[in-house]
């Protein structure tokens, strides 16, 4: 008989909202920072990851790009990250945000960057059976022209696993402002790339940022998006249209400044029937992993076993993989869930 905690640990999972550098281990970050002379706030791993807010975290997130400078180092991070997540989080498929502008700051071009990342992820897929795709992320503090040029670069340098465009960070003014990148997203859509964007996450954002992402950028998915619950009409619309939300419970304790309890906006979003899937966002920096997001994050939000199961399956349906890959992933989840559900303690089945 499986208790809830074991059921959530063993539940097969996707992760659609995961920033590549944040799959690095703390040991690797500290060693590489020393190697390249990149200053971190402290070399004590116990204190390194205490952040007051998103902006403070983004300083370290930026530094993490500067400690990876060769395709070999990138491949190692990619491979080791999958090995750990498959073991700790029953990870079956993952999508990675990769920020070329942040790597370019230390001279790493788009080709060597993707060669390294994809080498490691392909090897990990062979060894651990974890499928993947990559979403190139626009830093919101670049100009709209730089963003469009990045989408053009992605288009002109095709890799089969680079399937989408996202946008993270904040603008120089600390806002989310999706509409700034209307031209970049229009180009992405024209060339057949899938689209998503961070919106409705931070204290300075609101439901209007999610609305702009939907109505101006016409994105396929929203990263975070919790603030839609502040607008009843928009909430009803996203439930009706089943817009996928790539939610990351534990990161909201820092980036949004919220406590994980049943009053949390994400709990409201889930209870309203929105199409939510679950990820870590930045496992390294927020001291989390995919298993913890379900076993601690969702449980603190008051989510039961049946709902957690639904959220795991939502991740399959919202993935930016091909129809064939999705059918295979769906079949794999169905088989694993059949066995798991049969073992779940009926008292916690929900
Ligand atoms: N970059 C990495 N994680 C992020 C987040 N949660 N919000 C904005 N930018 C990010
Ligand atoms: Zn994110």
PDB file of C-alpha atoms in Angstrom, residues 221-337:
ATOM      1  CA  UNK A 221       1.498  28.537 -22.601  1.00  0.00           C
ATOM      2  CA  UNK A 222       2.084  30.840 -19.639  1.00  0.00           C
ATOM      3  CA  UNK A 223       4.961  30.430 -17.179  1.00  0.00           C
ATOM      4  CA  UNK A 224       3.639  31.175 -13.657  1.00  0.00           C
ATOM      5  CA  UNK A 225       0.544  33.324 -14.379  1.00  0.00           C
ATOM      6  CA  UNK A 226      -0.796  33.134 -10.806  1.00  0.00           C
ATOM      7  CA  UNK A 227      -2.140  36.691 -10.887  1.00  0.00           C
ATOM      8  CA  UNK A 228      -4.956  35.745 -13.239  1.00  0.00           C
ATOM      9  CA  UNK A 229      -6.893  34.847 -10.096  1.00  0.00           C
ATOM     10  CA  UNK A 230      -7.082  38.594  -9.307  1.00  0.00           C
ATOM     11  CA  UNK A 231      -9.364  39.059 -12.332  1.00  0.00           C
ATOM     12  CA  UNK A 232     -12.493  36.889 -12.212  1.00  0.00           C
ATOM     13  CA  UNK A 233     -13.277  37.325 -15.903  1.00  0.00           C
ATOM     14  CA  UNK A 234      -9.763  36.415 -17.019  1.00  0.00           C
ATOM     15  CA  UNK A 235      -9.715  33.444 -14.650  1.00  0.00           C
ATOM     16  CA  UNK A 236     -12.966  32.148 -16.155  1.00  0.00           C
ATOM     17  CA  UNK A 237     -11.514  32.619 -19.643  1.00  0.00           C
ATOM     18  CA  UNK A 238      -8.251  30.735 -19.011  1.00  0.00           C
ATOM     19  CA  UNK A 239     -10.214  27.866 -17.446  1.00  0.00           C
ATOM     20  CA  UNK A 240     -12.619  27.824 -20.385  1.00  0.00           C
ATOM     21  CA  UNK A 241      -9.795  27.929 -22.958  1.00  0.00           C
ATOM     22  CA  UNK A 242      -7.655  25.523 -20.870  1.00  0.00           C
ATOM     23  CA  UNK A 243      -4.569  27.718 -21.293  1.00  0.00           C
ATOM     24  CA  UNK A 244      -1.627  25.731 -19.906  1.00  0.00           C
ATOM     25  CA  UNK A 245       0.140  27.260 -16.873  1.00  0.00           C
ATOM     26  CA  UNK A 246       3.684  26.091 -16.087  1.00  0.00           C
ATOM     27  CA  UNK A 247       3.586  26.617 -12.324  1.00  0.00           C
ATOM     28  CA  UNK A 248       6.460  26.324  -9.865  1.00  0.00           C
ATOM     29  CA  UNK A 249       5.146  26.250  -6.272  1.00  0.00           C
ATOM     30  CA  UNK A 250       8.326  26.584  -4.215  1.00  0.00           C
ATOM     31  CA  UNK A 251       9.857  29.416  -6.282  1.00  0.00           C
ATOM     32  CA  UNK A 252       6.798  31.572  -5.486  1.00  0.00           C
ATOM     33  CA  UNK A 253       7.922  31.776  -1.858  1.00  0.00           C
ATOM     34  CA  UNK A 254      10.829  33.935  -3.103  1.00  0.00           C
ATOM     35  CA  UNK A 255       9.874  35.389  -6.497  1.00  0.00           C
ATOM     36  CA  UNK A 256       6.282  36.240  -5.578  1.00  0.00           C
ATOM     37  CA  UNK A 257       6.733  36.545  -1.792  1.00  0.00           C
ATOM     38  CA  UNK A 258       3.927  34.133  -0.854  1.00  0.00           C
ATOM     39  CA  UNK A 259       3.442  31.390   1.724  1.00  0.00           C
ATOM     40  CA  UNK A 260       2.530  27.924   0.510  1.00  0.00           C
ATOM     41  CA  UNK A 261      -0.931  27.354   1.961  1.00  0.00           C
ATOM     42  CA  UNK A 262      -4.432  26.686   0.624  1.00  0.00           C
ATOM     43  CA  UNK A 263      -4.974  30.480   0.209  1.00  0.00           C
ATOM     44  CA  UNK A 264      -2.098  30.706  -2.290  1.00  0.00           C
ATOM     45  CA  UNK A 265      -3.120  31.975  -5.732  1.00  0.00           C
ATOM     46  CA  UNK A 266      -1.854  28.735  -7.293  1.00  0.00           C
ATOM     47  CA  UNK A 267      -4.178  26.712  -5.042  1.00  0.00           C
ATOM     48  CA  UNK A 268      -7.066  28.895  -6.252  1.00  0.00           C
ATOM     49  CA  UNK A 269      -6.003  28.468  -9.881  1.00  0.00           C
ATOM     50  CA  UNK A 270      -5.881  24.683  -9.514  1.00  0.00           C
ATOM     51  CA  UNK A 271      -9.209  24.531  -7.653  1.00  0.00           C
ATOM     52  CA  UNK A 272     -10.840  26.633 -10.413  1.00  0.00           C
ATOM     53  CA  UNK A 273      -9.998  23.863 -12.912  1.00  0.00           C
ATOM     54  CA  UNK A 274      -7.186  25.662 -14.762  1.00  0.00           C
ATOM     55  CA  UNK A 275      -4.782  23.606 -16.873  1.00  0.00           C
ATOM     56  CA  UNK A 276      -1.798  23.674 -14.477  1.00  0.00           C
ATOM     57  CA  UNK A 277       1.385  21.617 -14.695  1.00  0.00           C
ATOM     58  CA  UNK A 278       4.201  21.559 -12.142  1.00  0.00           C
ATOM     59  CA  UNK A 279       7.945  22.312 -12.378  1.00  0.00           C
ATOM     60  CA  UNK A 280      10.871  23.512 -10.260  1.00  0.00           C
ATOM     61  CA  UNK A 281      11.829  26.721 -12.150  1.00  0.00           C
ATOM     62  CA  UNK A 282      15.311  26.936 -10.554  1.00  0.00           C
ATOM     63  CA  UNK A 283      15.990  23.847  -8.450  1.00  0.00           C
ATOM     64  CA  UNK A 284      19.540  24.851  -7.532  1.00  0.00           C
ATOM     65  CA  UNK A 285      18.692  28.329  -6.299  1.00  0.00           C
ATOM     66  CA  UNK A 286      15.407  27.573  -4.561  1.00  0.00           C
ATOM     67  CA  UNK A 287      16.718  24.394  -2.896  1.00  0.00           C
ATOM     68  CA  UNK A 288      14.080  22.254  -4.526  1.00  0.00           C
ATOM     69  CA  UNK A 289      13.655  19.309  -6.864  1.00  0.00           C
ATOM     70  CA  UNK A 290      10.721  17.952  -8.820  1.00  0.00           C
ATOM     71  CA  UNK A 291       9.803  15.414  -6.142  1.00  0.00           C
ATOM     72  CA  UNK A 292       9.768  18.163  -3.510  1.00  0.00           C
ATOM     73  CA  UNK A 293       7.441  20.331  -5.600  1.00  0.00           C
ATOM     74  CA  UNK A 294       4.830  17.567  -5.428  1.00  0.00           C
ATOM     75  CA  UNK A 295       5.541  16.123  -1.975  1.00  0.00           C
ATOM     76  CA  UNK A 296       5.952  19.430  -0.134  1.00  0.00           C
ATOM     77  CA  UNK A 297       4.759  22.200  -2.447  1.00  0.00           C
ATOM     78  CA  UNK A 298       1.470  20.692  -3.623  1.00  0.00           C
ATOM     79  CA  UNK A 299       0.715  19.127  -0.252  1.00  0.00           C
ATOM     80  CA  UNK A 300       1.167  22.536   1.453  1.00  0.00           C
ATOM     81  CA  UNK A 301      -1.286  23.996  -1.078  1.00  0.00           C
ATOM     82  CA  UNK A 302      -3.839  21.376  -0.029  1.00  0.00           C
ATOM     83  CA  UNK A 303      -3.726  19.392  -3.284  1.00  0.00           C
ATOM     84  CA  UNK A 304      -4.858  15.747  -3.019  1.00  0.00           C
ATOM     85  CA  UNK A 305      -3.551  12.643  -4.814  1.00  0.00           C
ATOM     86  CA  UNK A 306      -6.117  12.673  -7.627  1.00  0.00           C
ATOM     87  CA  UNK A 307      -5.405  16.334  -8.376  1.00  0.00           C
ATOM     88  CA  UNK A 308      -1.619  15.824  -8.296  1.00  0.00           C
ATOM     89  CA  UNK A 309      -2.116  12.984 -10.781  1.00  0.00           C
ATOM     90  CA  UNK A 310      -4.128  15.307 -13.038  1.00  0.00           C
ATOM     91  CA  UNK A 311      -1.408  17.980 -12.880  1.00  0.00           C
ATOM     92  CA  UNK A 312       1.229  15.397 -13.819  1.00  0.00           C
ATOM     93  CA  UNK A 313      -0.822  14.382 -16.869  1.00  0.00           C
ATOM     94  CA  UNK A 314      -1.388  18.037 -17.781  1.00  0.00           C
ATOM     95  CA  UNK A 315       2.377  18.262 -18.248  1.00  0.00           C
ATOM     96  CA  UNK A 316       2.238  15.596 -20.957  1.00  0.00           C
ATOM     97  CA  UNK A 317      -0.526  17.341 -22.878  1.00  0.00           C
ATOM     98  CA  UNK A 318       1.074  20.810 -22.659  1.00  0.00           C
ATOM     99  CA  UNK A 319       4.524  19.639 -23.802  1.00  0.00           C
ATOM    100  CA  UNK A 320       6.030  21.154 -26.951  1.00  0.00           C
ATOM    101  CA  UNK A 321       6.972  17.741 -28.370  1.00  0.00           C
ATOM    102  CA  UNK A 322       5.806  16.141 -31.605  1.00  0.00           C
ATOM    103  CA  UNK A 323       2.522  14.216 -31.748  1.00  0.00           C
ATOM    104  CA  UNK A 324       4.433  10.920 -31.885  1.00  0.00           C
ATOM    105  CA  UNK A 325       6.589  11.805 -28.873  1.00  0.00           C
ATOM    106  CA  UNK A 326       3.500  12.898 -26.999  1.00  0.00           C
ATOM    107  CA  UNK A 327       1.627   9.687 -27.761  1.00  0.00           C
ATOM    108  CA  UNK A 328       4.595   7.645 -26.502  1.00  0.00           C
ATOM    109  CA  UNK A 329       4.858   9.767 -23.361  1.00  0.00           C
ATOM    110  CA  UNK A 330       1.113   9.483 -22.729  1.00  0.00           C
ATOM    111  CA  UNK A 331       1.291   5.697 -23.075  1.00  0.00           C
ATOM    112  CA  UNK A 332       4.222   5.554 -20.681  1.00  0.00           C
ATOM    113  CA  UNK A 333       2.381   7.634 -18.078  1.00  0.00           C
ATOM    114  CA  UNK A 334      -0.796   5.590 -18.483  1.00  0.00           C
ATOM    115  CA  UNK A 335       1.088   2.357 -17.852  1.00  0.00           C
ATOM    116  CA  UNK A 336       2.965   3.669 -14.841  1.00  0.00           C
ATOM    117  CA  UNK A 337      -0.174   5.229 -13.358  1.00  0.00           C
TER     118      UNK A 337
END
